[in-house]
mmCIF file of C-alpha atoms in Angstrom:
data_model
loop_
_atom_site.group_PDB
_atom_site.id
_atom_site.type_symbol
_atom_site.label_atom_id
_atom_site.label_comp_id
_atom_site.label_asym_id
_atom_site.label_seq_id
_atom_site.Cartn_x
_atom_site.Cartn_y
_atom_site.Cartn_z
ATOM 1 C CA LYS R 217 -9.316 -13.521 9.021
ATOM 2 C CA GLN R 218 -7.577 -11.951 6.104
ATOM 3 C CA GLU R 219 -4.762 -10.050 6.757
ATOM 4 C CA VAL R 220 -3.018 -7.903 3.955
ATOM 5 C CA THR R 221 0.514 -6.533 3.765
ATOM 6 C CA GLN R 222 1.997 -4.495 1.270
ATOM 7 C CA ILE R 223 6.304 -4.067 1.011
ATOM 8 C CA PRO R 224 7.686 -1.384 0.450
ATOM 9 C CA ALA R 225 5.674 1.378 3.201
ATOM 10 C CA ALA R 226 7.235 4.015 0.971
ATOM 11 C CA LEU R 227 9.298 4.076 -2.103
ATOM 12 C CA SER R 228 11.016 6.640 -4.055
ATOM 13 C CA VAL R 229 12.898 6.477 -7.286
ATOM 14 C CA PRO R 230 13.941 8.609 -10.646
ATOM 15 C CA GLU R 231 11.981 9.056 -13.706
ATOM 16 C CA GLY R 232 11.712 6.273 -16.194
ATOM 17 C CA GLU R 233 12.424 3.515 -13.801
ATOM 18 C CA ASN R 234 11.001 -0.075 -13.701
ATOM 19 C CA LEU R 235 9.611 -1.045 -10.543
ATOM 20 C CA VAL R 236 7.415 -3.405 -8.187
ATOM 21 C CA LEU R 237 5.150 -3.216 -5.664
ATOM 22 C CA ASN R 238 4.749 -6.165 -3.520
ATOM 23 C CA CYS R 239 1.660 -7.295 -1.991
ATOM 24 C CA SER R 240 1.057 -10.864 0.457
ATOM 25 C CA PHE R 241 -2.226 -12.013 1.626
ATOM 26 C CA THR R 242 -2.800 -14.509 4.359
ATOM 27 C CA ASP R 243 -5.899 -16.151 3.232
ATOM 28 C CA SER R 244 -5.665 -18.086 -0.241
ATOM 29 C CA ALA R 245 -9.315 -18.442 -0.573
ATOM 30 C CA ILE R 246 -10.075 -15.368 -2.395
ATOM 31 C CA TYR R 247 -11.878 -14.613 -5.346
ATOM 32 C CA ASN R 248 -9.719 -12.105 -6.740
ATOM 33 C CA LEU R 249 -6.882 -9.489 -6.316
ATOM 34 C CA GLN R 250 -7.363 -5.821 -7.030
ATOM 35 C CA TRP R 251 -4.892 -2.859 -7.182
ATOM 36 C CA PHE R 252 -5.854 0.642 -6.609
ATOM 37 C CA ARG R 253 -4.319 4.197 -6.942
ATOM 38 C CA GLN R 254 -5.482 6.867 -4.366
ATOM 39 C CA ASP R 255 -4.300 10.301 -4.454
ATOM 40 C CA PRO R 256 -3.820 12.701 -1.445
ATOM 41 C CA GLY R 257 -7.366 13.270 -0.230
ATOM 42 C CA LYS R 258 -8.896 11.588 -2.806
ATOM 43 C CA GLY R 259 -11.109 8.396 -3.492
ATOM 44 C CA LEU R 260 -10.151 5.081 -4.972
ATOM 45 C CA THR R 261 -9.034 4.391 -8.428
ATOM 46 C CA SER R 262 -9.362 0.777 -9.788
ATOM 47 C CA LEU R 263 -6.254 -0.297 -11.655
ATOM 48 C CA LEU R 264 -6.408 -3.804 -12.203
ATOM 49 C CA LEU R 265 -8.556 -6.899 -10.930
ATOM 50 C CA ILE R 266 -6.893 -10.108 -11.072
ATOM 51 C CA GLN R 267 -9.801 -13.045 -10.571
ATOM 52 C CA SER R 268 -8.864 -16.161 -9.041
ATOM 53 C CA SER R 269 -8.336 -18.083 -11.927
ATOM 54 C CA GLN R 270 -5.797 -15.480 -13.926
ATOM 55 C CA ARG R 271 -2.389 -15.338 -13.149
ATOM 56 C CA GLU R 272 -1.960 -11.589 -14.240
ATOM 57 C CA GLN R 273 -3.682 -8.720 -15.834
ATOM 58 C CA THR R 274 -2.121 -6.022 -18.017
ATOM 59 C CA SER R 275 -3.254 -2.309 -18.682
ATOM 60 C CA GLY R 276 -0.612 0.049 -20.487
ATOM 61 C CA ARG R 277 2.516 0.265 -18.523
ATOM 62 C CA LEU R 278 0.662 -1.236 -15.407
ATOM 63 C CA ASN R 279 1.156 -5.603 -14.847
ATOM 64 C CA ALA R 280 -0.196 -7.520 -11.995
ATOM 65 C CA SER R 281 0.525 -10.945 -11.141
ATOM 66 C CA LEU R 282 -1.081 -13.202 -8.548
ATOM 67 C CA ASP R 283 0.196 -16.482 -7.431
ATOM 68 C CA LYS R 284 -2.740 -17.322 -4.852
ATOM 69 C CA SER R 285 -1.170 -20.914 -3.561
ATOM 70 C CA SER R 286 1.919 -18.539 -1.678
ATOM 71 C CA GLY R 287 -0.416 -15.199 -1.135
ATOM 72 C CA ARG R 288 1.342 -12.782 -2.972
ATOM 73 C CA SER R 289 0.960 -10.370 -5.787
ATOM 74 C CA THR R 290 3.121 -7.711 -7.644
ATOM 75 C CA LEU R 291 2.199 -4.993 -9.203
ATOM 76 C CA TYR R 292 4.835 -3.621 -11.852
ATOM 77 C CA ILE R 293 5.162 -0.170 -13.264
ATOM 78 C CA ALA R 294 7.037 0.085 -16.353
ATOM 79 C CA ALA R 295 9.134 3.842 -17.402
ATOM 80 C CA SER R 296 7.723 5.113 -14.110
ATOM 81 C CA GLN R 297 6.580 8.616 -14.560
ATOM 82 C CA PRO R 298 6.243 11.453 -12.071
ATOM 83 C CA GLY R 299 1.998 11.563 -12.457
ATOM 84 C CA ASP R 300 2.590 7.824 -11.124
ATOM 85 C CA SER R 301 3.148 9.260 -7.868
ATOM 86 C CA ALA R 302 0.564 8.683 -5.527
ATOM 87 C CA THR R 303 -0.270 5.529 -3.006
ATOM 88 C CA TYR R 304 -1.108 2.415 -4.359
ATOM 89 C CA LEU R 305 -3.466 -0.205 -2.476
ATOM 90 C CA CYS R 306 -4.361 -4.009 -3.003
ATOM 91 C CA ALA R 307 -7.324 -5.388 -2.155
ATOM 92 C CA ALA R 308 -8.170 -8.957 -1.594
ATOM 93 C CA GLN R 309 -11.744 -10.014 -2.176
ATOM 94 C CA THR R 310 -13.127 -12.946 -0.310
ATOM 95 C CA SER R 311 -16.646 -14.021 0.460
ATOM 96 C CA GLY R 312 -20.028 -12.033 0.209
ATOM 97 C CA SER R 313 -17.434 -9.459 -1.592
ATOM 98 C CA ARG R 314 -15.755 -8.420 1.546
ATOM 99 C CA LEU R 315 -12.273 -6.557 0.533
ATOM 100 C CA THR R 316 -9.270 -6.413 2.492
ATOM 101 C CA PHE R 317 -6.840 -3.911 2.115
ATOM 102 C CA GLY R 318 -3.202 -3.472 2.643
ATOM 103 C CA GLU R 319 -1.937 -0.337 3.999
ATOM 104 C CA GLY R 320 -0.630 0.857 0.546
ATOM 105 C CA THR R 321 2.886 1.683 -0.943
ATOM 106 C CA GLN R 322 3.242 5.298 -1.299
ATOM 107 C CA LEU R 323 5.397 5.949 -4.048
ATOM 108 C CA THR R 324 7.239 9.274 -5.340
ATOM 109 C CA VAL R 325 8.758 9.311 -8.901
ATOM 110 C CA ASN R 326 11.176 12.061 -9.241
ATOM 111 C CA PRO R 327 11.617 14.017 -12.395
ATOM 112 C CA GLY X 189 -18.533 3.203 -16.966
ATOM 113 C CA ALA X 190 -19.969 2.921 -13.584
ATOM 114 C CA VAL X 191 -20.068 6.199 -10.916
ATOM 115 C CA VAL X 192 -20.301 6.410 -8.010
ATOM 116 C CA SER X 193 -20.668 9.706 -5.828
ATOM 117 C CA GLN X 194 -20.930 11.233 -2.774
ATOM 118 C CA HIS X 195 -22.316 14.531 -1.011
ATOM 119 C CA PRO X 196 -20.668 16.045 0.930
ATOM 120 C CA SER X 197 -16.929 16.031 -0.355
ATOM 121 C CA TRP X 198 -16.195 17.613 2.909
ATOM 122 C CA VAL X 199 -18.036 18.763 5.883
ATOM 123 C CA ILE X 200 -16.459 20.598 9.458
ATOM 124 C CA CYS X 201 -19.009 20.014 12.242
ATOM 125 C CA LYS X 202 -18.904 20.719 16.363
ATOM 126 C CA SER X 203 -18.756 18.172 18.506
ATOM 127 C CA GLY X 204 -21.927 16.078 19.408
ATOM 128 C CA THR X 205 -23.546 17.029 16.313
ATOM 129 C CA SER X 206 -24.701 14.511 13.666
ATOM 130 C CA VAL X 207 -23.530 14.675 9.992
ATOM 131 C CA LYS X 208 -24.931 12.247 7.266
ATOM 132 C CA ILE X 209 -23.133 11.568 3.986
ATOM 133 C CA GLU X 210 -24.618 10.623 0.749
ATOM 134 C CA CYS X 211 -22.933 7.485 -1.375
ATOM 135 C CA ARG X 212 -25.040 7.498 -4.758
ATOM 136 C CA SER X 213 -24.852 4.627 -7.349
ATOM 137 C CA LEU X 214 -25.592 7.083 -10.815
ATOM 138 C CA ASP X 215 -25.606 4.558 -13.342
ATOM 139 C CA PHE X 216 -26.747 1.027 -11.925
ATOM 140 C CA GLN X 217 -28.347 -0.563 -9.274
ATOM 141 C CA ALA X 218 -26.399 -1.303 -6.376
ATOM 142 C CA THR X 219 -28.008 -4.266 -4.524
ATOM 143 C CA THR X 220 -24.837 -3.558 -2.026
ATOM 144 C CA MET X 221 -23.286 -1.082 -0.601
ATOM 145 C CA PHE X 222 -20.098 -0.750 1.595
ATOM 146 C CA TRP X 223 -18.411 1.692 3.681
ATOM 147 C CA TYR X 224 -15.233 2.464 4.669
ATOM 148 C CA ARG X 225 -12.980 4.602 7.023
ATOM 149 C CA GLN X 226 -9.571 5.741 6.434
ATOM 150 C CA PHE X 227 -7.706 7.854 8.866
ATOM 151 C CA PRO X 228 -4.826 9.566 8.042
ATOM 152 C CA LYS X 229 -1.629 7.660 6.184
ATOM 153 C CA GLN X 230 -3.884 4.271 6.988
ATOM 154 C CA SER X 231 -5.411 1.768 4.753
ATOM 155 C CA LEU X 232 -8.824 1.697 4.603
ATOM 156 C CA MET X 233 -11.029 -0.116 7.018
ATOM 157 C CA LEU X 234 -14.472 -1.493 6.311
ATOM 158 C CA MET X 235 -17.291 -0.718 8.795
ATOM 159 C CA ALA X 236 -20.125 -1.826 7.562
ATOM 160 C CA THR X 237 -21.888 -3.886 4.501
ATOM 161 C CA SER X 238 -25.673 -2.490 3.631
ATOM 162 C CA ASN X 239 -27.730 -4.091 1.437
ATOM 163 C CA GLU X 240 -31.209 -2.269 -0.050
ATOM 164 C CA GLY X 241 -34.209 -2.902 2.076
ATOM 165 C CA SER X 242 -32.350 -4.485 4.750
ATOM 166 C CA LYS X 243 -30.461 -3.927 7.978
ATOM 167 C CA ALA X 244 -26.659 -3.392 7.595
ATOM 168 C CA THR X 245 -23.750 -5.645 8.710
ATOM 169 C CA TYR X 246 -21.426 -4.071 11.301
ATOM 170 C CA GLU X 247 -18.072 -4.847 11.575
ATOM 171 C CA GLN X 248 -16.958 -6.000 14.569
ATOM 172 C CA GLY X 249 -15.968 -2.559 16.758
ATOM 173 C CA VAL X 250 -18.143 -0.304 14.961
ATOM 174 C CA GLU X 251 -21.209 1.028 16.909
ATOM 175 C CA LYS X 252 -23.873 0.411 14.744
ATOM 176 C CA ASP X 253 -26.092 3.157 17.067
ATOM 177 C CA LYS X 254 -23.180 5.728 16.690
ATOM 178 C CA PHE X 255 -23.061 5.225 12.882
ATOM 179 C CA LEU X 256 -26.383 4.756 11.455
ATOM 180 C CA ILE X 257 -26.862 3.088 7.800
ATOM 181 C CA ASN X 258 -29.293 3.627 5.359
ATOM 182 C CA HIS X 259 -30.465 1.498 1.912
ATOM 183 C CA ALA X 260 -33.597 2.857 1.116
ATOM 184 C CA SER X 261 -33.212 2.419 -2.391
ATOM 185 C CA LEU X 262 -31.037 0.824 -5.076
ATOM 186 C CA THR X 263 -28.979 3.597 -6.218
ATOM 187 C CA LEU X 264 -28.788 5.566 -2.497
ATOM 188 C CA SER X 265 -27.031 4.721 1.271
ATOM 189 C CA THR X 266 -26.502 7.155 3.605
ATOM 190 C CA LEU X 267 -24.025 7.216 6.533
ATOM 191 C CA THR X 268 -24.910 8.929 10.033
ATOM 192 C CA VAL X 269 -22.845 9.550 11.926
ATOM 193 C CA THR X 270 -24.569 10.523 15.548
ATOM 194 C CA SER X 271 -23.003 12.818 17.935
ATOM 195 C CA ALA X 272 -19.918 12.938 16.708
ATOM 196 C CA HIS X 273 -16.596 13.594 18.296
ATOM 197 C CA PRO X 274 -13.150 14.962 17.231
ATOM 198 C CA GLU X 275 -12.148 11.158 17.640
ATOM 199 C CA ASP X 276 -14.926 10.630 14.178
ATOM 200 C CA SER X 277 -12.953 12.873 11.995
ATOM 201 C CA SER X 278 -11.541 10.470 9.173
ATOM 202 C CA PHE X 279 -12.243 9.865 5.685
ATOM 203 C CA TYR X 280 -15.127 8.499 4.804
ATOM 204 C CA ILE X 281 -15.600 5.833 1.609
ATOM 205 C CA CYS X 282 -18.475 4.164 0.221
ATOM 206 C CA SER X 283 -18.074 1.330 -2.420
ATOM 207 C CA ALA X 284 -21.100 0.080 -4.474
ATOM 208 C CA ARG X 285 -21.332 -3.515 -5.780
ATOM 209 C CA ASP X 286 -23.091 -3.450 -9.580
ATOM 210 C CA GLY X 287 -26.358 -6.065 -8.757
ATOM 211 C CA GLY X 288 -27.066 -5.750 -12.578
ATOM 212 C CA ARG X 289 -27.853 -8.803 -14.877
ATOM 213 C CA GLY X 290 -24.811 -9.753 -17.269
ATOM 214 C CA THR X 291 -22.507 -7.662 -15.188
ATOM 215 C CA ARG X 292 -19.667 -8.674 -13.128
ATOM 216 C CA THR X 293 -21.297 -8.786 -9.419
ATOM 217 C CA ASP X 294 -17.868 -8.612 -7.643
ATOM 218 C CA THR X 295 -17.030 -5.413 -8.730
ATOM 219 C CA GLN X 296 -16.693 -2.813 -6.399
ATOM 220 C CA TYR X 297 -17.072 0.972 -7.274
ATOM 221 C CA PHE X 298 -15.653 3.603 -5.205
ATOM 222 C CA GLY X 299 -16.970 7.199 -4.409
ATOM 223 C CA PRO X 300 -14.641 9.747 -4.312
ATOM 224 C CA GLY X 301 -14.600 10.200 -0.313
ATOM 225 C CA THR X 302 -15.783 12.576 2.295
ATOM 226 C CA ARG X 303 -13.780 14.103 4.730
ATOM 227 C CA LEU X 304 -15.004 14.799 7.781
ATOM 228 C CA THR X 305 -13.422 17.333 10.531
ATOM 229 C CA VAL X 306 -15.249 17.761 13.851
ATOM 230 C CA LEU X 307 -14.153 20.359 16.082
#
């Protein structure tokens, strides 16, 4: 059974700082690894999707890496802004399009 | 881009009543839809997977007679919480997989969620 863990559970940083969110998964037989953003009381916004054959994906100030063999992914946020404050979830997709989510990292960027 | 809607966005009901939540794919055909539940400050837990025209597959520990799922068309799936109780209060999120030809069939698009409060 796939298990996904995210560290840290919460993070508070000053505006402008670069930061890294960590995600680990127990079963390396994944199709892809996805990062989502969730604002309080809202649904999910897809940020980045890394296929199992890829090592990283970039979108603007976001960069996600994937090391399948070690069961790890990181989300790097450059020059953080208060608008980046949200909960970030990673999810590993295995067979049958099944997504297993981590418990998220709650990020607060202070002005 | 692909859009998934949910209705209602929030609902408050009395204990013992049934509540229906709709999930629609607005601009694509969803051969498969997924229902998740999220308790406060917790992650999303998959409840069931539904394929159009067939019975849903429920995750272990999810009561299929309590959470009725119907996926009667390629653009609509419904989740009915029967005889709701306060412990069913949660945030319910659906997602849909685009089964269209030429698209990435492994991408799920998420709805905005439905907040259910059972009094």
